[in-house]
């Protein structure tokens, strides 16, 4: 154990999000509405051996949680190998999780569990077929619901379901999602729409605030807070007052920023470290590793990059600039 990664504001960095690919089979309007720009050649992407190499170093520096994401991480053919390699870092690595759109889970969920995946988060923006299609660009609601079932059968618990709530699209469904969480005994997470869409259509009017989400749910299902002092957790969590199964989490980075407790850094599929979702600069770990740097040089580099982590995001400041790369490239 080399030590603990700390940024210059004293925040301990324990959580690494690794994007496995920029590619995605969905076209969510709030992320990648017009499809991917030309995909970079495979040679620019980190191989599973490189991911394994740098992940081990990150874990030796105190990273406890790794979440695999993308793009759609299940579009990467060697994902089971990546999971197997990262799983070997336990118990120093406490938690290995995956965020997926769920499309490939029927038929794949058991293999992911067998490879060593602990938990899964599935994105689901609507329970209505037409709204789902309008938001994601694909007509596959039933298949994603099957994916949730497959993840349950595989024991990838606790299952979290993410819904981005966008005004004019799915805000009327918030309480229905809460009912879904109760019926299915899942952890439902509601996320505010962030300015990370490649279409640059984000506007403040489209953001449904965490507060409104809470009120919409509470009208039908009274809630009790679970994590008043929530540490570095992104969501404020609630249980149902009547004791029903399931849980609610609200992630409100726009209206209730939680940067002060941020413990995250990100690694893009092409090996760039990003110290914030909204960073406008990236740091090429890939180039350093490929230049033949020693392990100690890689450690020094990671530590120096972490010291550059931004104090907070600037979404609410007048001069805010949306990052050039969207969520599908940064790794949500
Ligand atoms: N393809 C996987 C999926 O669909 O979950 C993983 C990558 S996706 C970029 C990760 C998460 O980011 C999803 O839950 C997605 O809804 C969320 N996301 C993407 N763009 C967003 C935005 N502009 N604002 C808020 N959340 C966003």
Short mmCIF file of C-alpha atoms and ligand atoms in Angstrom, two decimals:
data_model
loop_
_atom_site.label_atom_id
_atom_site.label_comp_id
_atom_site.label_asym_id
_atom_site.label_seq_id
_atom_site.Cartn_x
_atom_site.Cartn_y
_atom_site.Cartn_z
CA UNK A 1 0.00 0.00 0.00
CA UNK A 2 1.61 3.23 -1.14
CA UNK A 3 -0.81 5.66 0.43
CA UNK A 4 -3.97 7.59 0.05
CA UNK A 5 -4.74 9.81 -2.92
CA UNK A 6 -5.65 13.30 -1.73
CA UNK A 7 -6.44 16.36 -3.76
CA UNK A 8 -5.31 19.85 -2.89
CA UNK A 9 -8.57 20.51 -1.00
CA UNK A 10 -8.00 17.54 1.30
CA UNK A 11 -10.58 15.29 -0.38
CA UNK A 12 -9.61 11.59 -0.32
CA UNK A 13 -10.00 9.99 -3.76
CA UNK A 14 -11.38 6.48 -3.36
CA UNK A 15 -13.65 6.03 -6.34
CA UNK A 16 -12.52 5.44 -9.93
CA UNK A 17 -14.89 5.32 -12.92
CA UNK A 18 -13.41 3.52 -15.89
CA UNK A 19 -14.97 3.97 -19.31
CA UNK A 20 -14.49 0.81 -21.39
CA UNK A 21 -15.65 2.17 -24.72
CA UNK A 22 -16.98 5.32 -26.39
CA UNK A 23 -19.45 3.29 -28.41
CA UNK A 24 -23.12 3.00 -27.53
CA UNK A 25 -26.12 1.27 -29.09
CA UNK A 26 -28.57 3.84 -27.66
CA UNK A 27 -29.06 7.44 -28.79
CA UNK A 28 -30.32 9.13 -25.63
CA UNK A 29 -31.20 12.70 -26.53
CA UNK A 30 -29.56 14.01 -23.34
CA UNK A 31 -26.26 12.29 -24.10
CA UNK A 32 -25.52 11.28 -27.68
CA UNK A 33 -28.52 12.26 -29.83
CA UNK A 34 -26.73 12.41 -33.16
CA UNK A 35 -24.60 9.31 -32.69
CA UNK A 36 -20.90 9.02 -32.13
CA UNK A 37 -18.41 11.17 -33.97
CA UNK A 38 -15.89 8.97 -35.83
CA UNK A 39 -14.68 6.47 -33.29
CA UNK A 40 -10.96 6.63 -32.49
CA UNK A 41 -8.91 3.63 -33.68
CA UNK A 42 -8.74 0.68 -31.30
CA UNK A 43 -5.02 1.28 -30.87
CA UNK A 44 -5.82 4.48 -28.96
CA UNK A 45 -8.04 2.65 -26.49
CA UNK A 46 -6.60 1.08 -23.37
CA UNK A 47 -6.25 -2.70 -23.69
CA UNK A 48 -7.46 -4.89 -20.87
CA UNK A 49 -3.85 -5.44 -19.87
CA UNK A 50 -3.32 -1.67 -19.59
CA UNK A 51 -6.56 -1.27 -17.62
CA UNK A 52 -5.43 -4.05 -15.27
CA UNK A 53 -1.98 -2.44 -14.89
CA UNK A 54 -3.20 1.05 -14.03
CA UNK A 55 -6.14 -0.18 -11.93
CA UNK A 56 -3.73 -2.10 -9.69
CA UNK A 57 -1.73 1.09 -9.20
CA UNK A 58 -4.87 3.11 -8.45
CA UNK A 59 -5.92 0.50 -5.87
CA UNK A 60 -2.46 0.60 -4.28
CA UNK A 61 -3.04 4.36 -3.93
CA UNK A 62 -6.28 3.88 -2.02
CA UNK A 63 -8.96 3.48 -4.68
CA UNK A 64 -11.63 1.26 -3.10
CA UNK A 65 -14.41 1.38 -5.66
CA UNK A 66 -14.23 0.87 -9.40
CA UNK A 67 -17.26 1.40 -11.61
CA UNK A 68 -17.08 0.29 -15.24
CA UNK A 69 -19.03 2.46 -17.60
CA UNK A 70 -18.97 3.97 -21.09
CA UNK A 71 -20.43 4.40 -23.74
CA UNK A 72 -22.12 1.08 -23.34
CA UNK A 73 -19.56 -1.07 -21.51
CA UNK A 74 -21.16 -4.32 -22.67
CA UNK A 75 -20.28 -3.39 -26.26
CA UNK A 76 -16.71 -4.13 -25.33
CA UNK A 77 -16.09 -7.77 -26.20
CA UNK A 78 -13.48 -8.43 -23.52
CA UNK A 79 -15.50 -6.98 -20.63
CA UNK A 80 -15.66 -10.33 -18.81
CA UNK A 81 -11.84 -10.48 -18.95
CA UNK A 82 -11.56 -6.92 -17.64
CA UNK A 83 -13.91 -7.82 -14.76
CA UNK A 84 -11.96 -11.00 -13.98
CA UNK A 85 -8.68 -9.09 -13.85
CA UNK A 86 -10.07 -6.29 -11.69
CA UNK A 87 -11.85 -8.74 -9.43
CA UNK A 88 -8.43 -10.18 -8.56
CA UNK A 89 -7.68 -6.82 -6.85
CA UNK A 90 -10.16 -7.64 -4.08
CA UNK A 91 -10.19 -7.38 -1.11
CA UNK A 92 -8.07 -4.21 -1.42
CA UNK A 93 -10.70 -3.22 -3.98
CA UNK A 94 -13.94 -3.26 -2.00
CA UNK A 95 -16.47 -2.80 -4.73
CA UNK A 96 -16.60 -3.56 -8.46
CA UNK A 97 -19.69 -2.19 -10.17
CA UNK A 98 -21.01 -1.62 -13.70
CA UNK A 99 -23.38 0.90 -15.26
CA UNK A 100 -25.20 -0.33 -18.35
CA UNK A 101 -28.26 0.42 -20.46
CA UNK A 102 -29.34 -3.17 -19.77
CA UNK A 103 -29.81 -4.18 -23.41
CA UNK A 104 -27.23 -6.98 -23.37
CA UNK A 105 -28.01 -8.29 -19.89
CA UNK A 106 -30.38 -11.09 -20.92
CA UNK A 107 -27.89 -13.85 -21.63
CA UNK A 108 -24.88 -11.99 -20.21
CA UNK A 109 -25.74 -11.21 -16.58
CA UNK A 110 -24.64 -14.60 -15.19
CA UNK A 111 -21.29 -14.39 -16.99
CA UNK A 112 -20.65 -10.96 -15.46
CA UNK A 113 -21.42 -12.27 -11.98
CA UNK A 114 -19.21 -15.33 -12.54
CA UNK A 115 -16.36 -13.06 -13.68
CA UNK A 116 -16.51 -11.26 -10.31
CA UNK A 117 -18.82 -8.27 -10.77
CA UNK A 118 -20.41 -7.23 -7.46
CA UNK A 119 -23.18 -4.83 -8.42
CA UNK A 120 -24.97 -3.34 -11.36
CA UNK A 121 -26.74 -0.09 -12.19
CA UNK A 122 -29.16 -0.11 -15.09
CA UNK A 123 -30.37 3.03 -16.85
CA UNK A 124 -34.12 3.21 -17.47
CA UNK A 125 -35.66 6.57 -18.30
CA UNK A 126 -39.28 5.59 -18.78
CA UNK A 127 -41.72 2.79 -18.08
CA UNK A 128 -43.79 3.89 -21.08
CA UNK A 129 -42.72 2.39 -24.39
CA UNK A 130 -43.23 5.56 -26.42
CA UNK A 131 -41.49 7.86 -23.96
CA UNK A 132 -38.64 5.37 -23.64
CA UNK A 133 -38.23 5.31 -27.41
CA UNK A 134 -38.33 9.08 -27.65
CA UNK A 135 -35.72 9.54 -24.93
CA UNK A 136 -33.30 6.77 -25.91
CA UNK A 137 -33.79 6.62 -29.68
CA UNK A 138 -34.43 2.86 -29.53
CA UNK A 139 -37.63 0.86 -29.11
CA UNK A 140 -36.37 -1.68 -26.57
CA UNK A 141 -38.15 -1.04 -23.24
CA UNK A 142 -39.19 -4.70 -22.88
CA UNK A 143 -35.66 -5.91 -23.43
CA UNK A 144 -34.26 -3.58 -20.75
CA UNK A 145 -36.93 -4.79 -18.30
CA UNK A 146 -35.83 -8.35 -19.12
CA UNK A 147 -32.26 -7.20 -18.46
CA UNK A 148 -33.26 -6.06 -14.96
CA UNK A 149 -34.83 -9.47 -14.32
CA UNK A 150 -31.69 -11.21 -15.62
CA UNK A 151 -29.49 -9.15 -13.30
CA UNK A 152 -31.70 -10.11 -10.36
CA UNK A 153 -31.55 -13.79 -11.23
CA UNK A 154 -27.76 -13.56 -11.50
CA UNK A 155 -27.61 -12.09 -7.98
CA UNK A 156 -26.04 -8.76 -9.00
CA UNK A 157 -27.58 -7.16 -5.93
CA UNK A 158 -28.44 -4.57 -4.87
CA UNK A 159 -29.73 -3.48 -8.27
CA UNK A 160 -29.88 0.22 -8.89
CA UNK A 161 -31.94 1.76 -11.67
CA UNK A 162 -31.00 5.24 -12.94
CA UNK A 163 -33.50 7.60 -14.54
CA UNK A 164 -32.50 11.03 -15.84
CA UNK A 165 -35.54 13.25 -15.30
CA UNK A 166 -36.04 15.88 -17.98
CA UNK A 167 -38.84 18.47 -18.08
CA UNK A 168 -41.34 17.79 -20.84
CA UNK A 169 -40.30 14.14 -21.13
CA UNK A 170 -40.65 12.00 -18.03
CA UNK A 171 -41.27 14.17 -14.96
CA UNK A 172 -44.87 12.90 -14.76
CA UNK A 173 -43.46 9.39 -14.25
CA UNK A 174 -41.45 10.09 -11.11
CA UNK A 175 -44.02 8.61 -8.68
CA UNK A 176 -44.59 5.65 -11.05
CA UNK A 177 -40.87 4.91 -10.84
CA UNK A 178 -41.16 4.98 -7.05
CA UNK A 179 -44.00 2.43 -7.32
CA UNK A 180 -41.73 0.35 -9.57
CA UNK A 181 -38.96 0.47 -6.92
CA UNK A 182 -41.42 -0.81 -4.30
CA UNK A 183 -42.79 -3.61 -6.49
CA UNK A 184 -39.38 -4.73 -7.71
CA UNK A 185 -37.43 -4.11 -4.48
CA UNK A 186 -34.81 -2.04 -6.26
CA UNK A 187 -32.88 1.15 -5.53
CA UNK A 188 -34.32 3.79 -7.82
CA UNK A 189 -32.00 6.72 -8.55
CA UNK A 190 -33.31 9.96 -10.05
CA UNK A 191 -30.67 12.13 -11.74
CA UNK A 192 -30.93 15.81 -12.68
CA UNK A 193 -30.24 16.56 -16.33
CA UNK A 194 -26.66 17.90 -16.61
CA UNK A 195 -25.10 19.98 -19.41
CA UNK A 196 -23.16 17.04 -20.86
CA UNK A 197 -25.19 16.33 -24.01
CA UNK A 198 -23.49 16.28 -27.39
CA UNK A 199 -26.50 18.08 -28.91
CA UNK A 200 -25.92 21.10 -26.61
CA UNK A 201 -29.65 21.28 -26.01
CA UNK A 202 -29.41 21.46 -22.22
CA UNK A 203 -31.22 24.38 -20.67
CA UNK A 204 -31.97 25.21 -17.07
CA UNK A 205 -35.71 25.02 -17.80
CA UNK A 206 -35.32 21.33 -18.66
CA UNK A 207 -33.81 20.50 -15.26
CA UNK A 208 -36.32 18.93 -12.87
CA UNK A 209 -34.84 19.75 -9.47
CA UNK A 210 -34.11 17.17 -6.81
CA UNK A 211 -36.56 19.02 -4.62
CA UNK A 212 -39.39 18.67 -7.13
CA UNK A 213 -38.57 14.96 -7.57
CA UNK A 214 -38.75 14.48 -3.79
CA UNK A 215 -42.09 16.30 -3.63
CA UNK A 216 -43.58 14.33 -6.50
CA UNK A 217 -42.70 11.06 -4.77
CA UNK A 218 -43.70 12.17 -1.27
CA UNK A 219 -47.21 13.11 -2.47
CA UNK A 220 -47.85 9.43 -3.19
CA UNK A 221 -45.31 7.66 -0.98
CA UNK A 222 -44.03 9.48 2.13
CA UNK A 223 -40.25 9.14 2.48
CA UNK A 224 -37.81 8.93 5.38
CA UNK A 225 -34.19 10.13 4.83
CA UNK A 226 -31.52 7.44 5.19
CA UNK A 227 -28.26 9.35 4.92
CA UNK A 228 -28.57 12.85 6.35
CA UNK A 229 -24.76 13.16 6.61
CA UNK A 230 -24.07 11.37 3.37
CA UNK A 231 -20.30 11.72 3.10
CA UNK A 232 -19.09 11.23 -0.46
CA UNK A 233 -22.30 9.53 -1.65
CA UNK A 234 -23.71 11.23 -4.74
CA UNK A 235 -27.33 10.61 -3.83
CA UNK A 236 -29.52 11.59 -0.93
CA UNK A 237 -31.25 8.35 -0.05
CA UNK A 238 -34.70 7.62 1.32
CA UNK A 239 -36.78 4.63 2.37
CA UNK A 240 -40.51 4.39 2.21
CA UNK A 241 -42.26 5.49 5.43
CA UNK A 242 -44.69 2.55 5.25
CA UNK A 243 -41.83 0.05 5.33
CA UNK A 244 -42.28 -1.10 1.71
CA UNK A 245 -39.24 -2.62 0.01
CA UNK A 246 -37.08 -0.60 -2.36
CA UNK A 247 -35.19 2.65 -1.92
CA UNK A 248 -35.10 6.10 -3.48
CA UNK A 249 -31.97 8.09 -4.27
CA UNK A 250 -31.89 11.61 -5.67
CA UNK A 251 -28.77 12.87 -7.43
CA UNK A 252 -28.99 16.63 -7.82
CA UNK A 253 -25.63 17.95 -9.06
CA UNK A 254 -27.19 21.05 -10.64
CA UNK A 255 -29.42 22.36 -7.84
CA UNK A 256 -27.75 20.74 -4.80
CA UNK A 257 -24.05 20.35 -5.74
CA UNK A 258 -22.05 17.89 -3.63
CA UNK A 259 -18.55 18.71 -4.94
CA UNK A 260 -17.19 19.38 -1.43
CA UNK A 261 -17.39 15.67 -0.67
CA UNK A 262 -16.38 14.38 -4.11
CA UNK A 263 -14.18 11.28 -3.98
CA UNK A 264 -14.18 10.49 -7.72
CA UNK A 265 -11.85 10.58 -10.67
CA UNK A 266 -12.41 9.14 -14.12
CA UNK A 267 -10.42 7.30 -16.73
CA UNK A 268 -11.68 7.55 -20.31
CA UNK A 269 -11.60 4.61 -22.73
CA UNK A 270 -8.59 6.20 -24.43
CA UNK A 271 -6.70 6.46 -21.16
CA UNK A 272 -7.20 10.11 -20.16
CA UNK A 273 -7.65 10.96 -16.50
CA UNK A 274 -10.48 13.41 -15.85
CA UNK A 275 -10.62 14.92 -12.40
CA UNK A 276 -14.22 16.16 -12.74
CA UNK A 277 -17.19 15.39 -15.02
CA UNK A 278 -16.98 19.02 -16.07
CA UNK A 279 -13.19 19.25 -16.53
CA UNK A 280 -12.07 21.05 -19.65
CA UNK A 281 -8.61 19.44 -19.54
CA UNK A 282 -7.55 15.79 -19.59
CA UNK A 283 -4.32 14.07 -18.59
CA UNK A 284 -2.97 11.26 -20.73
CA UNK A 285 -2.10 8.34 -18.52
CA UNK A 286 -2.05 6.20 -21.67
CA UNK A 287 0.79 8.13 -23.26
CA UNK A 288 2.84 7.98 -20.09
CA UNK A 289 2.32 4.24 -19.63
CA UNK A 290 3.10 3.58 -23.30
CA UNK A 291 6.27 5.67 -23.13
CA UNK A 292 7.75 3.00 -20.86
CA UNK A 293 7.46 4.97 -17.62
CA UNK A 294 8.31 3.14 -14.43
CA UNK A 295 5.64 2.24 -11.88
CA UNK A 296 6.93 5.03 -9.61
CA UNK A 297 6.67 7.55 -12.46
CA UNK A 298 3.08 6.47 -13.07
CA UNK A 299 2.33 6.87 -9.35
CA UNK A 300 3.91 10.34 -9.28
CA UNK A 301 1.88 11.35 -12.33
CA UNK A 302 -1.43 10.14 -10.88
CA UNK A 303 -0.71 11.94 -7.61
CA UNK A 304 0.16 15.16 -9.44
CA UNK A 305 -2.99 14.99 -11.58
CA UNK A 306 -5.20 14.42 -8.53
CA UNK A 307 -3.73 17.60 -7.01
CA UNK A 308 -5.23 19.46 -9.99
CA UNK A 309 -8.76 18.31 -9.21
CA UNK A 310 -11.16 21.23 -9.47
CA UNK A 311 -12.71 22.55 -6.24
CA UNK A 312 -16.21 22.30 -7.74
CA UNK A 313 -18.14 22.38 -10.98
CA UNK A 314 -19.19 25.72 -12.40
CA UNK A 315 -22.60 24.82 -13.90
CA UNK A 316 -24.27 27.61 -11.97
CA UNK A 317 -21.70 30.31 -12.78
CA UNK A 318 -22.39 32.83 -15.57
CA UNK A 319 -19.30 31.88 -17.62
CA UNK A 320 -19.90 28.10 -17.48
CA UNK A 321 -18.52 26.21 -20.49
CA UNK A 322 -19.79 22.76 -21.33
CA UNK A 323 -16.91 20.25 -21.69
CA UNK A 324 -16.06 19.27 -25.26
CA UNK A 325 -16.59 15.56 -24.59
CA UNK A 326 -20.04 14.30 -23.61
CA UNK A 327 -21.05 11.86 -20.92
CA UNK A 328 -20.67 8.91 -23.33
CA UNK A 329 -16.95 9.71 -23.69
CA UNK A 330 -16.26 10.78 -20.14
CA UNK A 331 -17.91 7.72 -18.63
CA UNK A 332 -21.03 8.58 -16.64
N1 LIG B 1 -24.42 3.11 -21.36
C1 LIG B 1 -24.47 2.99 -19.94
C2 LIG B 1 -25.82 3.43 -19.45
O1 LIG B 1 -26.70 3.72 -20.24
O2 LIG B 1 -26.01 3.44 -18.23
C3 LIG B 1 -23.36 3.70 -19.19
C4 LIG B 1 -22.94 5.07 -19.64
S1 LIG B 1 -24.14 6.34 -19.41
C5 LIG B 1 -23.26 7.73 -20.05
C6 LIG B 1 -24.10 6.52 -17.65
C7 LIG B 1 -25.22 7.33 -17.03
O3 LIG B 1 -25.07 8.68 -17.40
C8 LIG B 1 -26.60 6.89 -17.45
O4 LIG B 1 -27.39 6.61 -16.33
C9 LIG B 1 -27.11 8.11 -18.20
O5 LIG B 1 -28.50 8.23 -18.07
C10 LIG B 1 -26.36 9.23 -17.54
N2 LIG B 1 -26.29 10.46 -18.34
C11 LIG B 1 -25.85 10.60 -19.61
N3 LIG B 1 -25.94 11.89 -20.02
C12 LIG B 1 -26.46 12.58 -18.98
C13 LIG B 1 -26.79 13.95 -18.77
N4 LIG B 1 -26.63 14.88 -19.73
N5 LIG B 1 -27.28 14.31 -17.57
C14 LIG B 1 -27.47 13.39 -16.58
N6 LIG B 1 -27.17 12.08 -16.71
C15 LIG B 1 -26.68 11.68 -17.90
#
